[in-house]
Amino acid sequence: MKRTKIIEALRGDAGRADILVKGWVRTRRDAKDVSFLEVNDGSCRANIQVVADVGMDGYALLKDMGVGSAVAVRGELVASPGKGQRWELRAASVELIGAADQESYPLQKKRHSDEFLRTIAHLRPRTNKYGALFRIRSEMSFAIHEFFHARGFAYVHSPILTGSDCEGAGEMFRVTSLGAQEAAGLTAAERTARDFFGKDAYLTVSGQLAAEVFACSLGDVYTFGPTFRAEHSDTSRHAAEFWMLEPEMAFADLVDDMDLGEALLKSLTDAVLTRCAEDVELFASFVDKELPGRLGNIRDRPFVRLPYGEAVKILSGCGREFAYPVGFGLDLQSEHERYLTEVHFRGPVVVFDYPKEIKAFYMRQNDDGRTVAAMDVLVPGIGEIIGGSAREERLDVLEARVAELGLTMDDYWWYLDLRRFGSVPHAGFGLGFERLLMLLTGITNIRDVIPFPRTYRHLEF
Ligand code: 4AD
Ligand code: MG
């Protein structure tokens, strides 16, 4: 008999004479001639309550069905007389699939701290909170594909191994072609000297350059995949490996870019509220009471759009003592971004036209000679969630900027070719997928929204 997922068993309108449910025991309560099991199979937040009478097939096995064990239960789905659930499963037979030692099973029935759960990342998806989080993560991935598919964007697979530093920030992890055995016989210095089959290779920091290639041929495209930063920042918002969504549009300017970013965030917020209502409710109850209000605000209110120069004026005139200085030409720090979104505007803010000195080489220069057509979307609780720009499509301007920055463009001949042959205005951005999940759940540490966090000096599992 095929198993019925708990989400399907519980959402029906009628009882079912004979179903088979499989999952992990969350709790067991024994009365005199009857036991109650709460079983969860990860398909939804709710457990199914199993009622097992003494006369049932396999009743003796129940003593080994402790918290964490995997079980199969066959029986009748009936209306529950108990409080808190509509349906319960009257067991006709139970089977123990995999026992869990009660002494050493780490997930006992109590609230565990996020710090502790990080040390058991292989078991934390079995908790209510992380089950909900990773279901939302999955739903949002699909919602992203649906959003772009509906708008006629092509999905491009950009490479993970690359020779080019898109952001020019020197934060790339180097890759070696040494095999593990070969490496074992070498000294550390010999090992680091070996590269990728005779070339320098790195893990990509961004799929943007590849996305630009495809935008300049397919029109509207996006890439969505893992990216890597060898950033030495041990913060709650930075990971060494994170997922980035990067749309890129041909025949588009900065306003089109801001419009797309805003429409995307609104659409994903709506998707989480409508499709993940039960899981979002968990975060609203146990993690962040203000979550529903904040999400409603993002979905329903237009984002503020603010030139960088105006942002600097607001920050310098607000009377706040910031740890980092504010002034035209200085990058906005997280504290500044949070002041704008949490105190001054109380909602998302799109800051645009940044000074060129603090932005990447590929951004389109504005006529004022000092700023570029860049935009960052800032949101409450997080700060920067999206970074993007119009790209410099004028070959002479791009070449001059590259020379000015002392970059070597030899490796980027193909990137310059896009400007030599049928160059078009184009624009795009990168959305940090983990930061999106933090926004949508109220979780404040990036380590808690990615299945296996890789952060500064931290690699386990
Ligand atoms: O602002 P960033 O560095 O922009 C780019 O990489 C561009 N090439 C994107 C593009 O235009 N196609 O990164 C984009 C976003 C940030 O706004 C942030 O949300 C996220 O990626 N991000 C990180 N998320 C987690 N950990 C890190 N270390 C991150 N660095 C950037
Ligand atoms: Mg940025």
Coordinates of C-alpha atoms and ligand atoms in Angstrom, one line a residue:
M1 CA 0.0 0.0 0.0
K2 CA 1.2 3.5 -0.9
R3 CA 1.8 5.9 2.0
T4 CA -0.5 8.9 2.4
K5 CA 1.4 12.1 3.3
I6 CA 0.1 13.7 6.5
I7 CA -0.7 17.0 4.7
E8 CA -3.0 15.1 2.4
A9 CA -4.6 13.1 5.2
L10 CA -5.4 16.2 7.3
R11 CA -6.7 18.5 4.6
G12 CA -9.5 16.3 3.3
D13 CA -13.1 16.8 4.2
A14 CA -14.0 13.2 4.9
G15 CA -12.7 10.3 6.9
R16 CA -10.8 7.5 5.1
A17 CA -11.3 3.8 5.9
D18 CA -7.8 2.6 5.4
I19 CA -4.6 4.7 5.0
L20 CA -0.9 4.1 5.6
V21 CA 1.1 6.9 7.2
K22 CA 4.9 6.9 7.7
G23 CA 6.9 9.4 9.8
W24 CA 8.8 10.2 12.9
V25 CA 7.4 10.1 16.4
R26 CA 7.3 13.5 18.0
T27 CA 5.7 12.4 21.3
R28 CA 4.2 9.4 22.9
R29 CA 1.7 9.3 25.8
D30 CA 0.6 6.0 27.3
A31 CA -2.6 5.5 29.2
K32 CA -3.9 2.2 30.6
D33 CA -5.1 0.4 27.5
V34 CA -4.3 3.0 24.8
S35 CA -1.3 5.0 23.6
F36 CA -1.2 8.3 21.7
L37 CA 1.5 9.0 19.2
E38 CA 2.1 12.4 17.5
V39 CA 3.7 11.6 14.2
N40 CA 5.2 14.1 11.7
D41 CA 6.4 13.3 8.2
G42 CA 7.7 16.8 7.2
S43 CA 5.0 17.4 4.6
C44 CA 3.4 20.0 6.8
R45 CA 3.8 21.6 10.2
A46 CA 0.9 19.5 11.8
N47 CA 1.4 16.1 13.4
I48 CA -1.1 13.4 13.0
Q49 CA -2.4 12.0 16.2
V50 CA -2.4 8.2 16.3
V51 CA -4.6 6.3 18.7
A52 CA -3.3 2.8 19.4
D53 CA -5.5 0.4 21.4
V54 CA -4.2 -2.5 23.3
G55 CA -5.9 -5.0 21.0
M56 CA -4.1 -3.6 17.9
D57 CA -1.6 -5.5 15.7
G58 CA 1.9 -4.7 16.9
Y59 CA 0.8 -3.1 20.2
A60 CA 3.9 -4.6 22.0
L61 CA 6.1 -2.7 19.6
L62 CA 4.9 0.6 21.0
K63 CA 7.4 0.5 23.9
D64 CA 10.2 0.9 21.3
M65 CA 8.5 3.8 19.5
G66 CA 10.1 6.6 21.4
V67 CA 10.6 10.2 20.3
G68 CA 12.6 10.3 17.0
S69 CA 11.8 6.7 15.9
A70 CA 10.5 6.1 12.4
V71 CA 7.2 4.3 12.3
A72 CA 4.5 3.2 9.9
V73 CA 0.8 3.2 11.0
R74 CA -2.1 1.8 9.1
G75 CA -5.6 2.5 10.1
E76 CA -8.8 4.5 9.8
L77 CA -8.8 8.3 9.6
V78 CA -11.7 9.5 11.8
A79 CA -13.0 12.7 13.2
S80 CA -11.1 13.4 16.4
P81 CA -13.1 13.9 19.6
G82 CA -10.0 15.6 21.1
K83 CA -9.2 19.3 21.1
G84 CA -6.7 20.8 18.6
Q85 CA -7.1 18.5 15.7
R86 CA -9.9 17.7 13.2
W87 CA -8.8 14.2 12.3
E88 CA -7.0 11.3 14.1
L89 CA -5.7 8.0 12.9
R90 CA -7.2 4.9 14.7
A91 CA -4.4 2.4 14.3
A92 CA -5.2 -1.1 13.0
S93 CA -1.5 -2.0 12.9
V94 CA 1.9 -0.3 13.6
E95 CA 5.3 -1.1 12.5
L96 CA 8.7 0.1 13.8
I97 CA 10.8 1.2 10.8
G98 CA 13.8 2.6 12.6
A99 CA 14.2 2.9 16.4
A100 CA 15.9 5.9 18.1
D101 CA 17.8 5.4 21.3
Q102 CA 16.0 7.5 23.9
E103 CA 19.1 8.2 26.0
S104 CA 21.1 9.8 23.2
Y105 CA 18.5 11.2 20.8
P106 CA 19.4 15.0 20.9
L107 CA 15.9 16.3 20.1
Q108 CA 14.0 15.9 23.3
K109 CA 10.6 17.5 23.7
K110 CA 11.7 20.9 24.8
R111 CA 12.7 24.2 23.2
H112 CA 16.3 24.0 22.0
S113 CA 18.4 27.1 21.3
D114 CA 19.3 28.0 17.7
E115 CA 23.0 27.7 18.7
F116 CA 22.5 24.2 19.9
L117 CA 20.5 23.2 16.8
R118 CA 23.3 24.5 14.6
T119 CA 25.6 21.8 16.1
I120 CA 23.1 19.2 14.9
A121 CA 22.3 20.6 11.5
H122 CA 21.6 17.0 10.3
L123 CA 18.7 16.7 12.7
R124 CA 17.4 20.2 13.0
P125 CA 15.0 20.0 10.0
R126 CA 13.0 17.6 12.1
T127 CA 12.0 20.3 14.5
N128 CA 8.9 22.4 14.0
K129 CA 10.7 25.6 13.4
Y130 CA 13.3 24.3 10.9
G131 CA 10.8 22.1 9.2
A132 CA 8.7 25.2 8.5
L133 CA 11.8 27.2 7.5
F134 CA 13.0 24.7 4.9
R135 CA 9.5 24.2 3.5
I136 CA 9.4 28.0 3.0
R137 CA 12.9 27.9 1.4
S138 CA 11.7 25.3 -1.1
E139 CA 8.4 27.2 -1.8
M140 CA 10.3 30.4 -2.4
S141 CA 12.6 28.8 -4.9
F142 CA 9.6 27.7 -6.9
A143 CA 8.0 31.1 -6.6
I144 CA 11.1 32.7 -8.0
H145 CA 11.0 30.4 -11.0
E146 CA 7.3 31.1 -11.5
F147 CA 7.7 34.8 -11.2
F148 CA 10.3 34.9 -14.0
H149 CA 8.7 32.2 -16.1
A150 CA 5.5 34.2 -16.1
R151 CA 7.4 37.3 -17.4
G152 CA 9.2 35.4 -20.2
F153 CA 12.7 35.3 -18.6
A154 CA 14.9 32.5 -19.6
Y155 CA 16.7 30.6 -16.8
V156 CA 20.5 30.5 -17.4
H157 CA 23.0 28.2 -15.6
S158 CA 26.0 30.3 -14.9
P159 CA 29.3 28.5 -14.0
I160 CA 30.5 27.9 -10.4
L161 CA 34.1 27.6 -11.4
T162 CA 35.4 30.8 -13.0
G163 CA 38.5 32.8 -13.8
S164 CA 36.8 36.3 -13.4
D165 CA 36.2 38.3 -10.3
C166 CA 32.9 39.9 -11.1
E167 CA 32.8 42.3 -8.1
G168 CA 36.5 43.1 -8.3
A169 CA 36.7 42.8 -4.5
G170 CA 39.3 40.1 -4.4
E171 CA 37.0 37.9 -2.2
M172 CA 37.2 34.7 -4.2
F173 CA 38.0 31.2 -3.0
R174 CA 40.8 29.6 -5.0
V175 CA 40.3 26.2 -6.5
T176 CA 43.0 23.6 -7.0
S177 CA 43.1 20.7 -9.4
L178 CA 45.0 18.5 -7.0
G179 CA 43.3 15.3 -6.0
A180 CA 43.1 14.4 -2.4
Q181 CA 45.8 11.7 -2.7
E182 CA 48.2 13.9 -4.6
A183 CA 47.7 16.7 -2.1
A184 CA 48.5 14.4 0.8
G185 CA 52.2 14.1 -0.3
L186 CA 52.8 17.8 -0.6
T187 CA 53.7 20.6 1.8
A188 CA 51.1 23.3 2.5
A189 CA 53.1 25.7 0.3
E190 CA 53.3 23.3 -2.6
R191 CA 49.6 22.7 -2.3
T192 CA 48.5 26.3 -2.4
A193 CA 50.8 26.8 -5.4
R194 CA 48.9 24.3 -7.5
D195 CA 46.0 25.7 -9.5
F196 CA 43.3 24.6 -11.9
F197 CA 45.1 22.6 -14.7
G198 CA 47.5 25.4 -15.2
K199 CA 45.1 28.3 -14.8
D200 CA 43.9 30.4 -12.0
A201 CA 40.4 29.3 -11.0
Y202 CA 38.0 30.4 -8.3
L203 CA 34.5 29.8 -7.0
T204 CA 32.2 32.4 -8.5
V205 CA 31.2 35.4 -6.4
S206 CA 28.3 36.2 -8.8
G207 CA 26.7 34.9 -12.0
Q208 CA 26.2 38.4 -13.3
L209 CA 28.8 38.4 -16.1
A210 CA 27.4 35.2 -17.6
A211 CA 23.9 36.6 -17.1
E212 CA 24.9 39.7 -19.1
V213 CA 26.1 37.5 -22.0
F214 CA 22.7 35.8 -22.1
A215 CA 20.7 39.0 -21.7
C216 CA 22.5 40.3 -24.7
S217 CA 21.2 37.4 -26.7
L218 CA 18.0 36.0 -25.1
G219 CA 16.8 39.4 -23.8
D220 CA 15.5 38.8 -20.3
V221 CA 17.3 36.1 -18.2
Y222 CA 18.1 35.1 -14.7
T223 CA 20.5 32.8 -12.9
F224 CA 19.8 31.4 -9.5
G225 CA 22.5 29.3 -7.7
P226 CA 25.2 29.1 -5.1
T227 CA 27.8 31.9 -4.9
F228 CA 30.9 32.1 -2.7
R229 CA 32.7 34.9 -0.9
A230 CA 36.0 34.6 1.0
E231 CA 34.9 37.6 3.1
H232 CA 36.4 37.7 6.5
S233 CA 33.3 39.0 8.1
D234 CA 31.8 37.1 11.0
T235 CA 28.3 38.7 11.0
S236 CA 24.8 37.4 11.2
R237 CA 24.2 38.5 7.6
H238 CA 27.3 37.1 5.8
A239 CA 27.9 33.6 4.6
A240 CA 30.9 32.2 2.7
E241 CA 28.4 30.2 0.6
F242 CA 25.0 31.6 -0.2
W243 CA 22.4 31.5 -3.0
M244 CA 21.9 34.4 -5.2
L245 CA 19.2 35.2 -7.7
E246 CA 20.4 37.4 -10.5
P247 CA 18.0 38.7 -13.2
E248 CA 19.4 40.6 -16.2
M249 CA 17.4 42.5 -18.8
A250 CA 18.4 43.8 -22.2
F251 CA 17.1 47.2 -23.4
A252 CA 16.5 48.2 -19.8
D253 CA 17.7 51.0 -17.5
L254 CA 17.9 51.6 -13.8
V255 CA 14.2 52.5 -13.4
D256 CA 13.3 49.2 -15.0
D257 CA 15.7 47.5 -12.6
M258 CA 14.2 49.1 -9.5
D259 CA 10.7 48.3 -10.8
L260 CA 11.6 44.6 -11.2
G261 CA 13.2 44.3 -7.8
E262 CA 10.2 45.9 -6.1
A263 CA 7.7 43.7 -8.1
L264 CA 9.7 40.6 -7.2
L265 CA 9.9 41.3 -3.4
K266 CA 6.1 42.1 -3.4
S267 CA 5.3 38.9 -5.3
L268 CA 7.5 36.7 -3.1
T269 CA 6.0 38.2 0.0
D270 CA 2.5 37.6 -1.3
A271 CA 3.5 34.0 -2.1
V272 CA 4.8 33.3 1.3
L273 CA 1.7 34.7 2.9
T274 CA -0.7 32.8 0.8
R275 CA 1.1 29.5 0.2
C276 CA 3.0 29.1 3.5
A277 CA 0.4 30.5 5.8
E278 CA 0.6 27.8 8.4
D279 CA 4.4 27.9 8.5
V280 CA 4.5 31.8 8.5
E281 CA 2.1 31.7 11.5
L282 CA 4.7 29.7 13.5
F283 CA 7.3 32.4 12.9
A284 CA 4.8 35.1 13.8
S285 CA 4.0 33.4 17.0
F286 CA 7.4 32.2 18.2
V287 CA 10.1 34.3 16.4
D288 CA 8.8 37.8 15.5
K289 CA 5.4 39.1 16.6
E290 CA 5.8 42.0 14.0
L291 CA 6.3 39.7 11.1
P292 CA 2.7 39.8 9.6
G293 CA 2.6 43.6 9.8
R294 CA 6.0 43.9 8.2
L295 CA 5.2 41.5 5.4
G296 CA 1.8 43.2 4.7
N297 CA 3.6 46.5 4.5
I298 CA 6.2 45.2 2.0
R299 CA 3.4 43.7 -0.1
D300 CA 1.0 46.6 -0.1
R301 CA 3.0 49.8 0.1
P302 CA 5.2 51.3 -2.6
F303 CA 8.9 51.3 -1.8
V304 CA 10.5 54.7 -1.1
R305 CA 13.1 55.6 -3.8
L306 CA 15.9 57.8 -2.5
P307 CA 19.0 59.1 -4.3
Y308 CA 22.2 58.3 -2.3
G309 CA 22.9 62.0 -1.8
E310 CA 19.5 62.4 -0.1
A311 CA 20.2 59.4 2.1
V312 CA 23.4 60.9 3.3
K313 CA 21.6 64.2 4.1
I314 CA 19.0 62.4 6.2
L315 CA 21.7 60.4 8.0
S316 CA 23.9 63.4 8.7
G317 CA 21.0 65.5 9.9
C318 CA 19.2 63.0 12.1
G319 CA 21.1 63.7 15.3
R320 CA 22.0 60.0 15.8
E321 CA 25.5 58.9 16.9
F322 CA 26.6 56.2 14.4
A323 CA 29.6 54.0 15.0
Y324 CA 30.7 54.6 11.3
P325 CA 31.0 58.0 9.7
V326 CA 28.4 59.3 7.2
G327 CA 29.4 61.5 4.2
F328 CA 29.1 61.6 0.4
G329 CA 31.6 59.0 -0.9
L330 CA 31.4 56.7 2.1
D331 CA 29.6 53.4 1.9
L332 CA 26.4 53.0 3.9
Q333 CA 26.9 50.6 6.8
S334 CA 24.3 48.2 8.2
E335 CA 23.5 50.7 11.0
H336 CA 22.7 53.4 8.5
E337 CA 20.6 51.1 6.3
R338 CA 18.7 50.0 9.3
Y339 CA 18.1 53.6 10.5
L340 CA 16.6 54.5 7.1
T341 CA 14.3 51.5 7.0
E342 CA 13.4 51.0 10.6
V343 CA 13.3 54.5 12.0
H344 CA 13.1 57.1 9.3
F345 CA 10.9 55.4 6.6
R346 CA 9.7 52.3 8.4
G347 CA 9.7 50.2 5.3
P348 CA 11.8 49.2 2.3
V349 CA 13.9 51.9 0.7
V350 CA 15.6 51.8 -2.7
V351 CA 18.8 53.9 -2.6
F352 CA 20.1 54.8 -6.0
D353 CA 22.9 56.8 -7.8
Y354 CA 25.8 55.9 -5.5
P355 CA 29.2 57.5 -5.8
K356 CA 31.3 55.5 -8.4
E357 CA 34.2 55.0 -6.0
I358 CA 32.3 52.6 -3.8
K359 CA 30.7 50.6 -6.6
A360 CA 31.9 47.9 -9.1
F361 CA 33.6 48.7 -12.3
Y362 CA 30.8 47.5 -14.6
M363 CA 28.2 50.0 -13.3
R364 CA 26.9 52.7 -15.8
Q365 CA 28.3 56.1 -15.1
N366 CA 25.9 59.0 -14.8
D367 CA 26.3 62.3 -16.6
D368 CA 27.3 64.1 -13.3
G369 CA 30.7 62.3 -13.5
R370 CA 30.7 61.2 -9.9
T371 CA 27.8 58.7 -9.5
V372 CA 26.8 55.5 -11.2
A373 CA 23.3 54.1 -12.0
A374 CA 23.4 51.6 -9.1
M375 CA 20.6 50.7 -6.7
D376 CA 20.4 48.8 -3.4
V377 CA 17.1 47.7 -1.9
L378 CA 17.2 48.1 1.9
V379 CA 14.7 46.4 4.2
P380 CA 14.0 46.6 7.9
G381 CA 15.8 44.1 10.1
I382 CA 18.4 43.3 7.4
G383 CA 19.6 46.3 5.5
E384 CA 20.8 45.5 1.9
I385 CA 18.9 42.6 0.4
I386 CA 19.3 43.5 -3.3
G387 CA 22.2 45.1 -5.1
G388 CA 22.1 46.0 -8.8
S389 CA 22.7 48.5 -11.5
A390 CA 22.5 49.5 -15.1
R391 CA 25.6 48.2 -16.8
E392 CA 28.1 50.3 -18.6
E393 CA 27.3 49.5 -22.3
R394 CA 29.6 52.2 -23.9
L395 CA 32.9 50.5 -24.8
D396 CA 35.0 53.6 -24.5
V397 CA 33.6 54.6 -21.1
L398 CA 34.0 51.0 -19.8
E399 CA 37.6 50.8 -21.0
A400 CA 38.5 54.1 -19.5
R401 CA 37.0 53.1 -16.1
V402 CA 38.9 49.8 -16.2
A403 CA 42.1 51.6 -16.9
E404 CA 41.4 54.1 -14.2
L405 CA 40.9 51.3 -11.7
G406 CA 44.1 49.6 -12.8
L407 CA 42.2 46.3 -13.7
T408 CA 43.5 44.0 -16.3
M409 CA 40.9 43.4 -18.9
D410 CA 42.7 40.6 -20.8
D411 CA 40.5 38.0 -19.1
Y412 CA 37.4 39.9 -19.9
W413 CA 37.8 40.2 -23.7
W414 CA 34.5 38.4 -24.2
Y415 CA 32.8 40.9 -21.8
L416 CA 34.1 43.8 -23.9
D417 CA 33.0 42.0 -27.1
L418 CA 29.4 42.4 -25.8
R419 CA 30.1 46.2 -26.1
R420 CA 31.8 45.9 -29.5
F421 CA 29.1 44.0 -31.3
G422 CA 25.5 45.2 -31.0
S423 CA 25.8 46.7 -27.5
V424 CA 22.6 47.6 -25.7
P425 CA 21.6 49.3 -22.5
H426 CA 21.0 46.5 -19.9
A427 CA 20.5 46.2 -16.2
G428 CA 20.1 43.6 -13.5
F429 CA 20.6 42.9 -9.8
G430 CA 21.4 40.2 -7.3
L431 CA 19.1 39.2 -4.5
G432 CA 20.6 37.3 -1.5
F433 CA 18.3 34.3 -1.1
E434 CA 19.2 33.8 2.5
R435 CA 18.5 37.4 3.3
L436 CA 15.2 37.1 1.7
L437 CA 14.4 34.1 3.9
M438 CA 15.4 36.1 7.0
L439 CA 13.1 38.9 5.9
L440 CA 10.2 36.5 5.3
T441 CA 10.6 34.6 8.7
G442 CA 12.0 37.1 11.1
I443 CA 15.0 34.8 11.7
T444 CA 18.0 37.0 12.5
N445 CA 21.0 34.8 11.8
I446 CA 21.9 33.7 8.3
R447 CA 23.2 30.4 9.7
D448 CA 19.6 29.5 10.5
V449 CA 18.1 29.8 7.0
I450 CA 20.5 27.7 5.0
P451 CA 20.6 23.9 5.4
F452 CA 24.4 23.6 6.1
P453 CA 25.9 27.0 6.9
R454 CA 29.4 27.8 5.6
T455 CA 30.5 30.9 7.3
Y456 CA 33.7 32.6 8.3
R457 CA 35.9 29.8 9.8
H458 CA 33.0 27.5 10.1
L459 CA 32.5 24.3 8.0
E460 CA 30.9 21.3 9.4
F461 CA 28.8 18.5 7.9
Ligands
4AD1 O1 25.7 43.5 -3.8 P1 26.3 42.2 -4.3 O2 27.7 41.9 -4.0 O3 26.1 42.3 -5.9 C1 26.6 41.4 -6.8 O4 27.2 40.4 -6.6 C2 26.1 41.8 -8.2 N1 27.0 41.1 -9.1 C3 24.7 41.3 -8.4 C4 24.1 41.7 -9.7 O5 24.0 42.8 -10.0 N2 23.8 40.7 -10.5 O6 25.4 41.0 -3.8 C5 24.1 41.0 -4.1 C6 23.3 40.5 -2.9 C7 23.4 41.4 -1.7 O7 22.5 42.5 -1.8 C8 23.1 40.5 -0.6 O8 21.7 40.3 -0.4 C9 23.7 39.2 -1.0 O9 23.8 39.3 -2.4 N3 25.0 38.9 -0.5 C10 25.2 38.1 0.5 N4 24.4 37.2 1.2 C11 25.0 36.5 2.2 N5 26.3 36.4 2.5 C12 27.1 37.2 1.8 N6 28.4 37.2 2.1 C13 26.6 38.1 0.8 N7 27.2 39.0 -0.1 C14 26.2 39.5 -0.8
MG2 MG 26.1 45.1 -2.6

